[in-house]
N, CA, C and O atoms as a MOPAC input file, in Angstrom:
PM7 MOZYME 1SCF
protein

 N   -261.23400 1     6.44200 1    41.67700 1
 C   -260.73200 1     5.35300 1    40.86300 1
 C   -261.91300 1     4.58600 1    40.27500 1
 O   -262.89100 1     4.32800 1    40.97600 1
 N   -261.83600 1     4.22700 1    39.02700 1
 C   -262.93800 1     3.51300 1    38.39700 1
 C   -262.92400 1     2.04100 1    38.77800 1
 O   -261.90700 1     1.49400 1    39.20400 1
 N   -264.07100 1     1.42800 1    38.61200 1
 C   -264.22200 1     0.00400 1    38.92200 1
 C   -263.45600 1    -0.82700 1    37.90300 1
 O   -263.39000 1    -0.44900 1    36.73300 1
 N   -262.87200 1    -1.95800 1    38.32200 1
 C   -262.22200 1    -2.83100 1    37.34600 1
 C   -263.26700 1    -3.41100 1    36.39600 1
 O   -264.43000 1    -3.58000 1    36.76200 1
 N   -262.84000 1    -3.70800 1    35.18600 1
 C   -263.74600 1    -4.30700 1    34.21100 1
 C   -264.06300 1    -5.73900 1    34.61600 1
 O   -263.19100 1    -6.47500 1    35.07700 1
 N   -265.31200 1    -6.11800 1    34.43800 1
 C   -265.76100 1    -7.46700 1    34.74200 1
 C   -265.23000 1    -8.42200 1    33.67800 1
 O   -265.44400 1    -8.20400 1    32.48600 1
 N   -264.55300 1    -9.45500 1    34.09300 1
 C   -263.98800 1   -10.42800 1    33.14800 1
 C   -265.07500 1   -11.12000 1    32.33600 1
 O   -264.79600 1   -11.63500 1    31.25200 1
 N   -266.30400 1   -11.14300 1    32.83500 1
 C   -267.40700 1   -11.81700 1    32.14700 1
 C   -268.35400 1   -10.83700 1    31.46300 1
 O   -269.49500 1   -11.18800 1    31.15800 1
 N   -267.89200 1    -9.61600 1    31.21900 1
 C   -268.79900 1    -8.60500 1    30.67100 1
 C   -269.34900 1    -8.97800 1    29.30000 1
 O   -270.39700 1    -8.46600 1    28.90400 1
 N   -268.67300 1    -9.85100 1    28.56900 1
 C   -269.14400 1   -10.27000 1    27.25600 1
 C   -269.59400 1   -11.72700 1    27.25800 1
 O   -269.70300 1   -12.34100 1    26.19600 1
 N   -269.85300 1   -12.28300 1    28.43200 1
 C   -270.21500 1   -13.69800 1    28.53400 1
 C   -271.50100 1   -14.02600 1    27.77900 1
 O   -271.64400 1   -15.13000 1    27.25400 1
 N   -272.42600 1   -13.09000 1    27.72000 1
 C   -273.69700 1   -13.33900 1    27.02900 1
 C   -273.55000 1   -13.25700 1    25.51000 1
 O   -274.45500 1   -13.65900 1    24.77900 1
 N   -272.43700 1   -12.74900 1    25.03700 1
 C   -272.21000 1   -12.63100 1    23.59800 1
 C   -271.65900 1   -13.94700 1    23.05700 1
 O   -270.97100 1   -14.69100 1    23.75500 1
 N   -271.98000 1   -14.20500 1    21.80600 1
 C   -271.42300 1   -15.38600 1    21.16700 1
 C   -269.93500 1   -15.16200 1    20.91600 1
 O   -269.52300 1   -14.04800 1    20.59600 1
 N   -269.12800 1   -16.21200 1    21.06000 1
 C   -267.70500 1   -16.03800 1    20.76100 1
 C   -267.48500 1   -15.87600 1    19.26100 1
 O   -268.30100 1   -16.31200 1    18.44900 1
 N   -266.38800 1   -15.25200 1    18.91500 1
 C   -266.04800 1   -15.11200 1    17.49900 1
 C   -266.76800 1   -13.96300 1    16.84400 1
 O   -266.86100 1   -12.87000 1    17.40400 1
 N   -267.27400 1   -14.21300 1    15.65700 1
 C   -267.90800 1   -13.18700 1    14.83700 1
 C   -269.18000 1   -12.66600 1    15.49800 1
 O   -269.98200 1   -13.45800 1    15.99100 1
 N   -269.38200 1   -11.34100 1    15.51800 1
 C   -270.61200 1   -10.78200 1    16.06400 1
 C   -271.82600 1   -11.27500 1    15.27100 1
 O   -271.70300 1   -11.68500 1    14.11800 1
 N   -272.99300 1   -11.22700 1    15.90500 1
 C   -274.21200 1   -11.67900 1    15.24200 1
 C   -274.44700 1   -10.93800 1    13.94000 1
 O   -274.72500 1   -11.56100 1    12.91500 1
 N   -274.34100 1    -9.62300 1    13.96700 1
 C   -274.43400 1    -8.84300 1    12.74300 1
 C   -273.24900 1    -7.90800 1    12.69800 1
 O   -272.69200 1    -7.54700 1    13.73500 1
 N   -272.86900 1    -7.52300 1    11.52300 1
 C   -271.73000 1    -6.64500 1    11.37500 1
 C   -272.18100 1    -5.37500 1    10.67500 1
 O   -272.22400 1    -5.30300 1     9.44600 1
 N   -272.51800 1    -4.36900 1    11.48500 1
 C   -272.96700 1    -3.11100 1    10.89700 1
 C   -271.84400 1    -2.09400 1    10.85900 1
 O   -272.02400 1    -0.98100 1    10.36500 1
 N   -270.69400 1    -2.46800 1    11.37500 1
 C   -269.57800 1    -1.53600 1    11.40400 1
 C   -268.70800 1    -1.59600 1    10.17000 1
 O   -267.74300 1    -0.83900 1    10.06100 1
 N   -269.02500 1    -2.47800 1     9.23500 1
 C   -268.22400 1    -2.57000 1     8.02300 1
 C   -268.31100 1    -1.28700 1     7.22100 1
 O   -269.21600 1    -0.47400 1     7.41200 1
 N   -267.37900 1    -1.12500 1     6.34300 1
 C   -267.28900 1     0.11100 1     5.56500 1
 C   -268.54300 1     0.36300 1     4.73700 1
 O   -268.93700 1     1.51700 1     4.56500 1
 N   -269.17900 1    -0.68600 1     4.22000 1
 C   -270.27300 1    -0.50800 1     3.26700 1
 C   -271.65800 1    -0.80100 1     3.82100 1
 O   -272.64400 1    -0.34100 1     3.24400 1
 N   -271.77600 1    -1.54200 1     4.90900 1
 C   -273.07700 1    -1.98200 1     5.39200 1
 C   -274.01800 1    -0.81800 1     5.68900 1
 O   -275.15200 1    -0.79800 1     5.21200 1
 N   -273.55600 1     0.13800 1     6.46600 1
 C   -274.42500 1     1.27100 1     6.82800 1
 C   -274.82200 1     2.06300 1     5.58200 1
 O   -275.95100 1     2.54200 1     5.48000 1
 N   -273.89500 1     2.19900 1     4.63900 1
 C   -274.21300 1     2.93500 1     3.42200 1
 C   -275.25000 1     2.18500 1     2.58500 1
 O   -276.12000 1     2.80200 1     1.97200 1
 N   -275.15700 1     0.86800 1     2.56100 1
 C   -276.14300 1     0.07300 1     1.82500 1
 C   -277.50900 1     0.20400 1     2.48600 1
 O   -278.52300 1     0.32200 1     1.79800 1
 N   -277.54300 1     0.18300 1     3.80700 1
 C   -278.82000 1     0.37100 1     4.51500 1
 C   -279.44300 1     1.69700 1     4.10200 1
 O   -280.64000 1     1.75800 1     3.82200 1
 N   -278.64600 1     2.75200 1     4.06300 1
 C   -279.16800 1     4.06800 1     3.64900 1
 C   -279.65500 1     4.04900 1     2.20800 1
 O   -280.67700 1     4.65700 1     1.89000 1
 N   -278.92600 1     3.34900 1     1.32800 1
 C   -279.33400 1     3.26000 1    -0.08200 1
 C   -280.68500 1     2.54600 1    -0.22500 1
 O   -281.46500 1     2.86200 1    -1.12300 1
 N   -280.95300 1     1.59600 1     0.65300 1
 C   -282.18600 1     0.80200 1     0.56300 1
 C   -283.32800 1     1.38300 1     1.39000 1
 O   -284.43500 1     0.84500 1     1.39500 1
 N   -283.05800 1     2.46700 1     2.07700 1
 C   -284.06200 1     3.08600 1     2.94900 1
 C   -285.34700 1     3.43200 1     2.19000 1
 O   -286.44300 1     3.28500 1     2.73200 1
 N   -285.22000 1     3.88900 1     0.94500 1
 C   -286.37900 1     4.31400 1     0.17100 1
 C   -287.08500 1     3.19500 1    -0.57700 1
 O   -288.10400 1     3.44000 1    -1.22400 1
 N   -286.57500 1     1.98800 1    -0.50500 1
 C   -287.20800 1     0.87000 1    -1.19100 1
 C   -286.19000 1     0.01400 1    -1.92200 1
 O   -284.99200 1     0.29400 1    -1.88900 1
 N   -286.67200 1    -1.03000 1    -2.57900 1
 C   -285.77800 1    -1.97700 1    -3.25700 1
 C   -284.93400 1    -1.30500 1    -4.33700 1
 O   -285.35800 1    -0.34700 1    -4.98500 1
 N   -283.72900 1    -1.83800 1    -4.50600 1
 C   -282.79800 1    -1.33900 1    -5.51900 1
 C   -282.10000 1    -2.50900 1    -6.18500 1
 O   -281.90800 1    -3.56900 1    -5.59100 1
 N   -281.72900 1    -2.28800 1    -7.42700 1
 C   -280.93200 1    -3.26600 1    -8.15300 1
 C   -279.46000 1    -3.07900 1    -7.79800 1
 O   -279.04600 1    -2.02100 1    -7.32300 1
 N   -278.68600 1    -4.12700 1    -8.03800 1
 C   -277.24800 1    -4.10300 1    -7.77300 1
 C   -276.59000 1    -2.90900 1    -8.46400 1
 O   -275.80800 1    -2.18200 1    -7.85100 1
 N   -276.91000 1    -2.71500 1    -9.73400 1
 C   -276.29200 1    -1.61300 1   -10.49200 1
 C   -276.67500 1    -0.25100 1    -9.91900 1
 O   -275.88500 1     0.69000 1    -9.98900 1
 N   -277.86900 1    -0.13700 1    -9.35600 1
 C   -278.27000 1     1.12300 1    -8.72700 1
 C   -277.44200 1     1.37900 1    -7.47300 1
 O   -277.07400 1     2.51900 1    -7.18900 1
 N   -277.15200 1     0.32300 1    -6.72700 1
 C   -276.36500 1     0.46500 1    -5.50100 1
 C   -274.92900 1     0.87900 1    -5.81400 1
 O   -274.30300 1     1.59600 1    -5.03300 1
 N   -274.41600 1     0.43500 1    -6.93700 1
 C   -273.03300 1     0.75400 1    -7.30800 1
 C   -272.82300 1     2.26200 1    -7.49400 1
 O   -271.72100 1     2.76000 1    -7.26100 1
 N   -273.85600 1     2.98800 1    -7.90700 1
 C   -273.69700 1     4.41800 1    -8.23500 1
 C   -273.26600 1     5.24700 1    -7.02100 1
 O   -272.21700 1     5.88700 1    -7.08900 1
 N   -274.01600 1     5.27100 1    -5.92000 1
 C   -273.56900 1     6.10500 1    -4.79700 1
 C   -272.41100 1     5.49200 1    -4.01500 1
 O   -271.73300 1     6.19200 1    -3.26200 1
 N   -272.18200 1     4.20000 1    -4.18600 1
 C   -271.09800 1     3.52300 1    -3.46800 1
 C   -269.85700 1     3.46400 1    -4.35700 1
 O   -269.25100 1     2.40500 1    -4.51700 1
 N   -269.49000 1     4.58000 1    -4.92000 1
 C   -268.44900 1     4.67600 1    -5.92100 1
 C   -267.18600 1     3.87900 1    -5.68900 1
 O   -266.63100 1     3.35100 1    -6.65300 1
 N   -266.70100 1     3.76100 1    -4.47200 1
 C   -265.44100 1     3.08400 1    -4.24100 1
 C   -265.54600 1     1.58600 1    -4.04300 1
 O   -264.52300 1     0.91200 1    -3.91500 1
 N   -266.75200 1     1.04900 1    -4.01500 1
 C   -266.90700 1    -0.38400 1    -3.75700 1
 C   -266.72000 1    -1.17200 1    -5.05100 1
 O   -267.13900 1    -0.73500 1    -6.12300 1
 N   -266.09100 1    -2.32900 1    -4.93500 1
 C   -265.95700 1    -3.20300 1    -6.09600 1
 C   -267.18000 1    -4.10700 1    -6.15400 1
 O   -267.81900 1    -4.33500 1    -5.12700 1
 N   -267.52200 1    -4.62600 1    -7.32800 1
 C   -268.65400 1    -5.55600 1    -7.40800 1
 C   -268.48700 1    -6.75000 1    -6.47300 1
 O   -269.46200 1    -7.21600 1    -5.88300 1
 N   -267.27100 1    -7.24100 1    -6.33600 1
 C   -267.01400 1    -8.38900 1    -5.45400 1
 C   -267.33500 1    -8.05000 1    -4.00700 1
 O   -267.99800 1    -8.82800 1    -3.32100 1
 N   -266.87500 1    -6.90800 1    -3.54000 1
 C   -267.10300 1    -6.50600 1    -2.15000 1
 C   -268.58300 1    -6.21200 1    -1.92500 1
 O   -269.13000 1    -6.56700 1    -0.88200 1
 N   -269.23100 1    -5.57300 1    -2.88100 1
 C   -270.66100 1    -5.31500 1    -2.74000 1
 C   -271.42700 1    -6.62400 1    -2.65700 1
 O   -272.33000 1    -6.76100 1    -1.83200 1
 N   -271.07900 1    -7.58600 1    -3.49900 1
 C   -271.73100 1    -8.89800 1    -3.45800 1
 C   -271.52600 1    -9.56100 1    -2.10200 1
 O   -272.47300 1   -10.07900 1    -1.51200 1
 N   -270.29900 1    -9.54500 1    -1.61100 1
 C   -269.99900 1   -10.16300 1    -0.31700 1
 C   -270.77300 1    -9.48600 1     0.80900 1
 O   -271.30000 1   -10.15400 1     1.69900 1
 N   -270.84000 1    -8.16300 1     0.76500 1
 C   -271.54100 1    -7.42100 1     1.81400 1
 C   -273.03700 1    -7.70700 1     1.76300 1
 O   -273.66200 1    -7.92700 1     2.80100 1
 N   -273.61600 1    -7.70600 1     0.56200 1
 C   -275.04600 1    -8.01000 1     0.43300 1
 C   -275.35600 1    -9.43300 1     0.89500 1
 O   -276.38200 1    -9.66700 1     1.53400 1
 N   -274.48200 1   -10.37600 1     0.57900 1
 C   -274.69000 1   -11.76000 1     1.03400 1
 C   -274.64600 1   -11.84900 1     2.54900 1
 O   -275.46700 1   -12.54000 1     3.15400 1
 N   -273.69600 1   -11.15700 1     3.17100 1
 C   -273.60200 1   -11.15400 1     4.63200 1
 C   -274.84400 1   -10.50600 1     5.24800 1
 O   -275.35900 1   -10.97100 1     6.26500 1
 N   -275.31500 1    -9.43100 1     4.62100 1
 C   -276.51900 1    -8.75900 1     5.13300 1
 C   -277.74300 1    -9.65400 1     4.96400 1
 O   -278.62500 1    -9.66400 1     5.82300 1
 N   -277.80500 1   -10.40300 1     3.86800 1
 C   -278.90700 1   -11.33600 1     3.65600 1
 C   -278.83800 1   -12.45800 1     4.69500 1
 O   -279.85700 1   -12.83800 1     5.27100 1
 N   -277.64500 1   -12.98100 1     4.92900 1
 C   -277.44900 1   -14.03100 1     5.93400 1
 C   -277.92400 1   -13.57000 1     7.30200 1
 O   -278.52100 1   -14.34200 1     8.05200 1
 N   -277.65300 1   -12.29100 1     7.63200 1
 C   -278.01700 1   -11.74800 1     8.93500 1
 C   -279.46600 1   -11.28300 1     9.00900 1
 O   -279.90900 1   -10.79300 1    10.04800 1
 N   -280.20500 1   -11.43300 1     7.91500 1
 C   -281.61600 1   -11.06900 1     7.92600 1
 C   -281.88600 1    -9.59400 1     7.76200 1
 O   -282.98100 1    -9.12600 1     8.07500 1
 N   -280.89400 1    -8.84200 1     7.26800 1
 C   -281.06200 1    -7.39500 1     7.11300 1
 C   -281.62000 1    -7.01600 1     5.75000 1
 O   -282.29300 1    -5.99300 1     5.62200 1
 N   -281.35000 1    -7.82700 1     4.73000 1
 C   -281.87100 1    -7.56000 1     3.39000 1
 C   -282.45300 1    -8.83900 1     2.79200 1
 O   -282.09900 1    -9.95300 1     3.17600 1
 N   -283.34700 1    -8.63400 1     1.84800 1
 C   -283.85200 1    -9.74300 1     1.04600 1
 C   -283.32900 1    -9.56700 1    -0.36400 1
 O   -283.07100 1    -8.45400 1    -0.82300 1
 N   -283.18000 1   -10.68400 1    -1.03000 1
 C   -282.73800 1   -10.70100 1    -2.43300 1
 C   -283.84500 1   -11.38200 1    -3.21300 1
 O   -284.16100 1   -12.54600 1    -2.97000 1
 N   -284.43500 1   -10.65200 1    -4.15500 1
 C   -285.54400 1   -11.18500 1    -4.95000 1
 C   -285.12600 1   -11.23700 1    -6.40800 1
 O   -284.77700 1   -10.22000 1    -7.00700 1
 N   -285.16800 1   -12.44800 1    -6.97100 1
 C   -284.82400 1   -12.63900 1    -8.38400 1
 C   -286.10800 1   -12.61100 1    -9.18700 1
 O   -287.04800 1   -13.35300 1    -8.89900 1
 N   -286.14600 1   -11.76100 1   -10.18600 1
 C   -287.30800 1   -11.64700 1   -11.06700 1
 C   -286.90700 1   -12.16600 1   -12.44000 1
 O   -285.76000 1   -12.02400 1   -12.86500 1
 N   -287.84900 1   -12.75600 1   -13.11000 1
 C   -287.58900 1   -13.31900 1   -14.43400 1
 C   -287.23500 1   -12.25300 1   -15.45200 1
 O   -287.23500 1   -11.05800 1   -15.16000 1
 N   -286.94100 1   -12.70700 1   -16.62700 1
 C   -286.59800 1   -11.78900 1   -17.71000 1
 C   -285.18700 1   -12.02100 1   -18.18300 1
 O   -284.41900 1   -12.77200 1   -17.58300 1
 N   -284.86700 1   -11.36000 1   -19.26800 1
 C   -283.51700 1   -11.44700 1   -19.81200 1
 C   -282.98700 1   -10.02800 1   -19.95900 1
 O   -283.52600 1    -9.27800 1   -20.77200 1
 N   -281.99000 1    -9.62800 1   -19.23700 1
 C   -281.34800 1   -10.40500 1   -18.18200 1
 C   -282.22900 1   -10.46000 1   -16.94400 1
 O   -283.16700 1    -9.67500 1   -16.80100 1
 N   -281.91800 1   -11.39700 1   -16.04700 1
 C   -282.67600 1   -11.49000 1   -14.80000 1
 C   -282.54400 1   -10.19000 1   -14.02100 1
 O   -281.50300 1    -9.53300 1   -14.04700 1
 N   -283.60200 1    -9.84100 1   -13.33900 1
 C   -283.58500 1    -8.66200 1   -12.48000 1
 C   -283.50700 1    -9.13800 1   -11.03700 1
 O   -284.31000 1    -9.96500 1   -10.60500 1
 N   -282.54200 1    -8.61500 1   -10.29600 1
 C   -282.38800 1    -8.94700 1    -8.88400 1
 C   -282.55700 1    -7.66300 1    -8.08900 1
 O   -281.86100 1    -6.67600 1    -8.32500 1
 N   -283.48300 1    -7.68700 1    -7.15400 1
 C   -283.72200 1    -6.53100 1    -6.29200 1
 C   -283.30200 1    -6.85500 1    -4.86500 1
 O   -283.48800 1    -7.97300 1    -4.38500 1
 N   -282.73600 1    -5.86200 1    -4.20200 1
 C   -282.38100 1    -5.96700 1    -2.78700 1
 C   -283.24900 1    -4.98800 1    -2.02100 1
 O   -283.47500 1    -3.86200 1    -2.46400 1
 N   -283.73600 1    -5.42600 1    -0.86300 1
 C   -284.59200 1    -4.57400 1    -0.04400 1
 C   -284.29700 1    -4.82500 1     1.42800 1
 O   -283.87800 1    -5.91800 1     1.81100 1
 N   -284.51700 1    -3.81600 1     2.23700 1
 C   -284.37600 1    -3.98700 1     3.68100 1
 C   -285.52000 1    -4.83800 1     4.20900 1
 O   -286.66000 1    -4.71300 1     3.76000 1
 N   -285.21100 1    -5.69000 1     5.15100 1
 C   -286.23900 1    -6.44500 1     5.86100 1
 C   -286.73200 1    -5.57200 1     7.02000 1
 O   -286.21000 1    -4.48200 1     7.25700 1
 N   -287.73100 1    -6.06300 1     7.72700 1
 C   -288.20000 1    -5.34400 1     8.91800 1
 C   -287.05000 1    -5.21300 1     9.92100 1
 O   -286.89500 1    -4.17300 1    10.56100 1
 N   -286.25400 1    -6.26000 1    10.05200 1
 C   -285.10100 1    -6.20000 1    10.94900 1
 C   -284.09500 1    -5.16000 1    10.46200 1
 O   -283.56500 1    -4.39200 1    11.26500 1
 N   -283.82900 1    -5.12800 1     9.17900 1
 C   -282.91100 1    -4.13700 1     8.61300 1
 C   -283.39500 1    -2.71700 1     8.85600 1
 O   -282.59200 1    -1.81900 1     9.11000 1
 N   -284.70500 1    -2.51000 1     8.77900 1
 C   -285.27100 1    -1.17200 1     8.99900 1
 C   -285.07600 1    -0.69600 1    10.43400 1
 O   -285.06400 1     0.50800 1    10.68800 1
 N   -284.92200 1    -1.63200 1    11.38000 1
 C   -284.69800 1    -1.21300 1    12.76900 1
 C   -283.35600 1    -0.51900 1    12.94100 1
 O   -283.12500 1     0.12800 1    13.96200 1
 N   -282.46600 1    -0.64100 1    11.96200 1
 C   -281.17200 1     0.04500 1    12.02900 1
 C   -281.27000 1     1.52400 1    11.66100 1
 O   -280.36000 1     2.29400 1    11.96900 1
 N   -282.34800 1     1.93000 1    11.01400 1
 C   -282.45600 1     3.30800 1    10.54300 1
 C   -282.42200 1     4.32200 1    11.67900 1
 O   -281.77200 1     5.36000 1    11.55200 1
 N   -283.09900 1     4.05000 1    12.77600 1
 C   -283.10100 1     4.97100 1    13.92400 1
 C   -281.71700 1     5.13300 1    14.54200 1
 O   -281.22200 1     6.25400 1    14.66200 1
 N   -281.08200 1     4.01900 1    14.93700 1
 C   -279.72700 1     4.15300 1    15.49900 1
 C   -278.74200 1     4.78200 1    14.52100 1
 O   -277.86300 1     5.54100 1    14.92900 1
 N   -278.88200 1     4.47500 1    13.23700 1
 C   -277.98200 1     5.07600 1    12.25200 1
 C   -278.21900 1     6.57900 1    12.15000 1
 O   -277.26500 1     7.34000 1    11.98300 1
 N   -279.46100 1     7.01600 1    12.24700 1
 C   -279.75400 1     8.44500 1    12.21300 1
 C   -279.11000 1     9.13700 1    13.41400 1
 O   -278.59400 1    10.24800 1    13.29300 1
 N   -279.14300 1     8.47400 1    14.57600 1
 C   -278.50400 1     9.04100 1    15.76700 1
 C   -276.99700 1     9.15100 1    15.55600 1
 O   -276.39300 1    10.14700 1    15.95500 1
 N   -276.38600 1     8.15400 1    14.94000 1
 C   -274.94400 1     8.20600 1    14.65400 1
 C   -274.62700 1     9.33200 1    13.67800 1
 O   -273.62400 1    10.02800 1    13.83400 1
 N   -275.48000 1     9.51000 1    12.67400 1
 C   -275.26900 1    10.59500 1    11.70600 1
 C   -275.38000 1    11.94900 1    12.39200 1
 O   -274.58600 1    12.84900 1    12.12100 1
 N   -276.36600 1    12.09800 1    13.28400 1
 C   -276.52800 1    13.35000 1    14.02900 1
 C   -275.30100 1    13.62000 1    14.89300 1
 O   -274.81100 1    14.74700 1    14.95800 1
 N   -274.80500 1    12.56200 1    15.56100 1
 C   -273.61400 1    12.71500 1    16.40000 1
 C   -272.43400 1    13.14200 1    15.54100 1
 O   -271.69500 1    14.06000 1    15.89700 1
 N   -272.26300 1    12.47500 1    14.41300 1
 C   -271.14600 1    12.79100 1    13.52200 1
 C   -271.20200 1    14.23300 1    13.04400 1
 O   -270.18900 1    14.93100 1    13.01300 1
 N   -272.39400 1    14.66800 1    12.67200 1
 C   -272.55000 1    16.04000 1    12.18600 1
 C   -272.21100 1    17.04800 1    13.27900 1
 O   -271.57400 1    18.06900 1    13.01700 1
 N   -272.64200 1    16.75300 1    14.50800 1
 C   -272.40200 1    17.67300 1    15.62000 1
 C   -270.94100 1    17.68800 1    16.06800 1
 O   -270.44700 1    18.71600 1    16.53000 1
 N   -270.24900 1    16.55900 1    15.93500 1
 C   -268.91400 1    16.44700 1    16.50900 1
 C   -267.78500 1    16.28200 1    15.48700 1
 O   -266.62600 1    16.11700 1    15.86900 1
 N   -268.11200 1    16.32500 1    14.20900 1
 C   -267.08200 1    16.13600 1    13.19800 1
 C   -265.94600 1    17.15400 1    13.30300 1
 O   -264.78400 1    16.75700 1    13.20700 1
 N   -266.22300 1    18.44600 1    13.49600 1
 C   -265.10400 1    19.39000 1    13.61300 1
 C   -264.15500 1    19.03600 1    14.76700 1
 O   -262.93700 1    19.10200 1    14.60300 1
 N   -264.69400 1    18.66700 1    15.91000 1
 C   -263.84400 1    18.31100 1    17.06000 1
 C   -263.04300 1    17.04700 1    16.76200 1
 O   -261.87100 1    16.94900 1    17.12400 1
 N   -263.67100 1    16.09700 1    16.11200 1
 C   -262.98400 1    14.85600 1    15.76200 1
 C   -261.83500 1    15.12400 1    14.79200 1
 O   -260.73400 1    14.60100 1    14.96400 1
 N   -262.09700 1    15.93900 1    13.77800 1
 C   -261.05100 1    16.25900 1    12.80600 1
 C   -259.91800 1    17.04900 1    13.44800 1
 O   -258.75100 1    16.84300 1    13.11600 1
 N   -260.25800 1    17.96100 1    14.37600 1
 C   -259.22600 1    18.70800 1    15.10600 1
 C   -258.35300 1    17.75100 1    15.92000 1
 O   -257.13200 1    17.90000 1    15.95900 1
 N   -258.98000 1    16.77400 1    16.56300 1
 C   -258.22400 1    15.80100 1    17.36100 1
 C   -257.29800 1    14.98000 1    16.46500 1
 O   -256.15600 1    14.70900 1    16.83500 1
 N   -257.77700 1    14.59100 1    15.31400 1
 C   -256.93000 1    13.83100 1    14.38000 1
 C   -255.74600 1    14.67000 1    13.91500 1
 O   -254.61200 1    14.19200 1    13.87500 1
 N   -256.01900 1    15.93100 1    13.56200 1
 C   -254.94000 1    16.81700 1    13.11500 1
 C   -253.90000 1    17.01000 1    14.21700 1
 O   -252.69600 1    16.97300 1    13.96000 1
 N   -254.37200 1    17.21500 1    15.43300 1
 C   -253.45300 1    17.41600 1    16.56400 1
 C   -252.62100 1    16.16000 1    16.79700 1
 O   -251.42400 1    16.25000 1    17.07000 1
 N   -253.23400 1    15.01200 1    16.69200 1
 C   -252.51900 1    13.75000 1    16.91300 1
 C   -251.47000 1    13.53700 1    15.83700 1
 O   -250.35200 1    13.11100 1    16.12900 1
 N   -251.82500 1    13.83100 1    14.59100 1
 C   -250.87000 1    13.63600 1    13.48300 1
 C   -249.68700 1    14.59400 1    13.59100 1
 O   -248.56400 1    14.23100 1    13.24400 1
 N   -249.92900 1    15.81000 1    14.06800 1
 C   -248.83300 1    16.76900 1    14.11600 1
 C   -247.96200 1    16.60600 1    15.35600 1
 O   -246.78300 1    16.95900 1    15.32900 1
 N   -248.52100 1    16.07700 1    16.44000 1
 C   -247.73900 1    15.94400 1    17.67300 1
 C   -247.53900 1    14.50700 1    18.10200 1
 O   -246.66600 1    14.21400 1    18.91800 1
 N   -248.33600 1    13.61600 1    17.56100 1
 C   -248.27100 1    12.23000 1    18.01400 1
 C   -249.00400 1    12.02200 1    19.32000 1
 O   -248.95200 1    10.94000 1    19.90400 1
 N   -249.68900 1    13.05700 1    19.78000 1
 C   -250.44800 1    12.96200 1    21.03400 1
 C   -251.87500 1    13.41500 1    20.79800 1
 O   -252.13000 1    14.25300 1    19.93300 1
 N   -252.81700 1    12.85900 1    21.57200 1
 C   -254.20900 1    13.28700 1    21.42400 1
 C   -254.38100 1    14.75700 1    21.82700 1
 O   -253.63100 1    15.29800 1    22.64000 1
 N   -255.39000 1    15.36900 1    21.23100 1
 C   -255.72500 1    16.75500 1    21.58200 1
 C   -256.30400 1    16.77800 1    22.98900 1
 O   -256.99700 1    15.84200 1    23.38700 1
 N   -256.02500 1    17.84300 1    23.75200 1
 C   -256.63600 1    17.93200 1    25.09300 1
 C   -258.14700 1    18.03000 1    24.98600 1
 O   -258.68400 1    18.61700 1    24.04600 1
 N   -258.82700 1    17.44100 1    25.97200 1
 C   -260.29900 1    17.47100 1    25.92500 1
 C   -260.87200 1    18.63500 1    26.67100 1
 O   -262.09200 1    18.79600 1    26.72200 1

């Protein structure tokens, strides 16, 4: 029999919103887009085909608030705004690479489990 869960297991965590939110639909993809260096908003829109400008703006603002990206406004007409990963943002590249490796190795099993669940309403046997 497994041990009961500790009621205080999250006591060290702040209540409410997590410190950073890397699990959002677009955050990890934006980190990957910025891996090679600064990018303009319009450049980010290209590989993030399904994102709306509003959602991209909100996500970039949240990432800036959390210290993951910097926003640099350059003069000119029109103004040029570049987004870049901070040193803190770059620390996500290693864990994200591990997640990508896991996904690549286990995607067939995951998809099989989803298919089995949809057809039977029950999880696939492990």
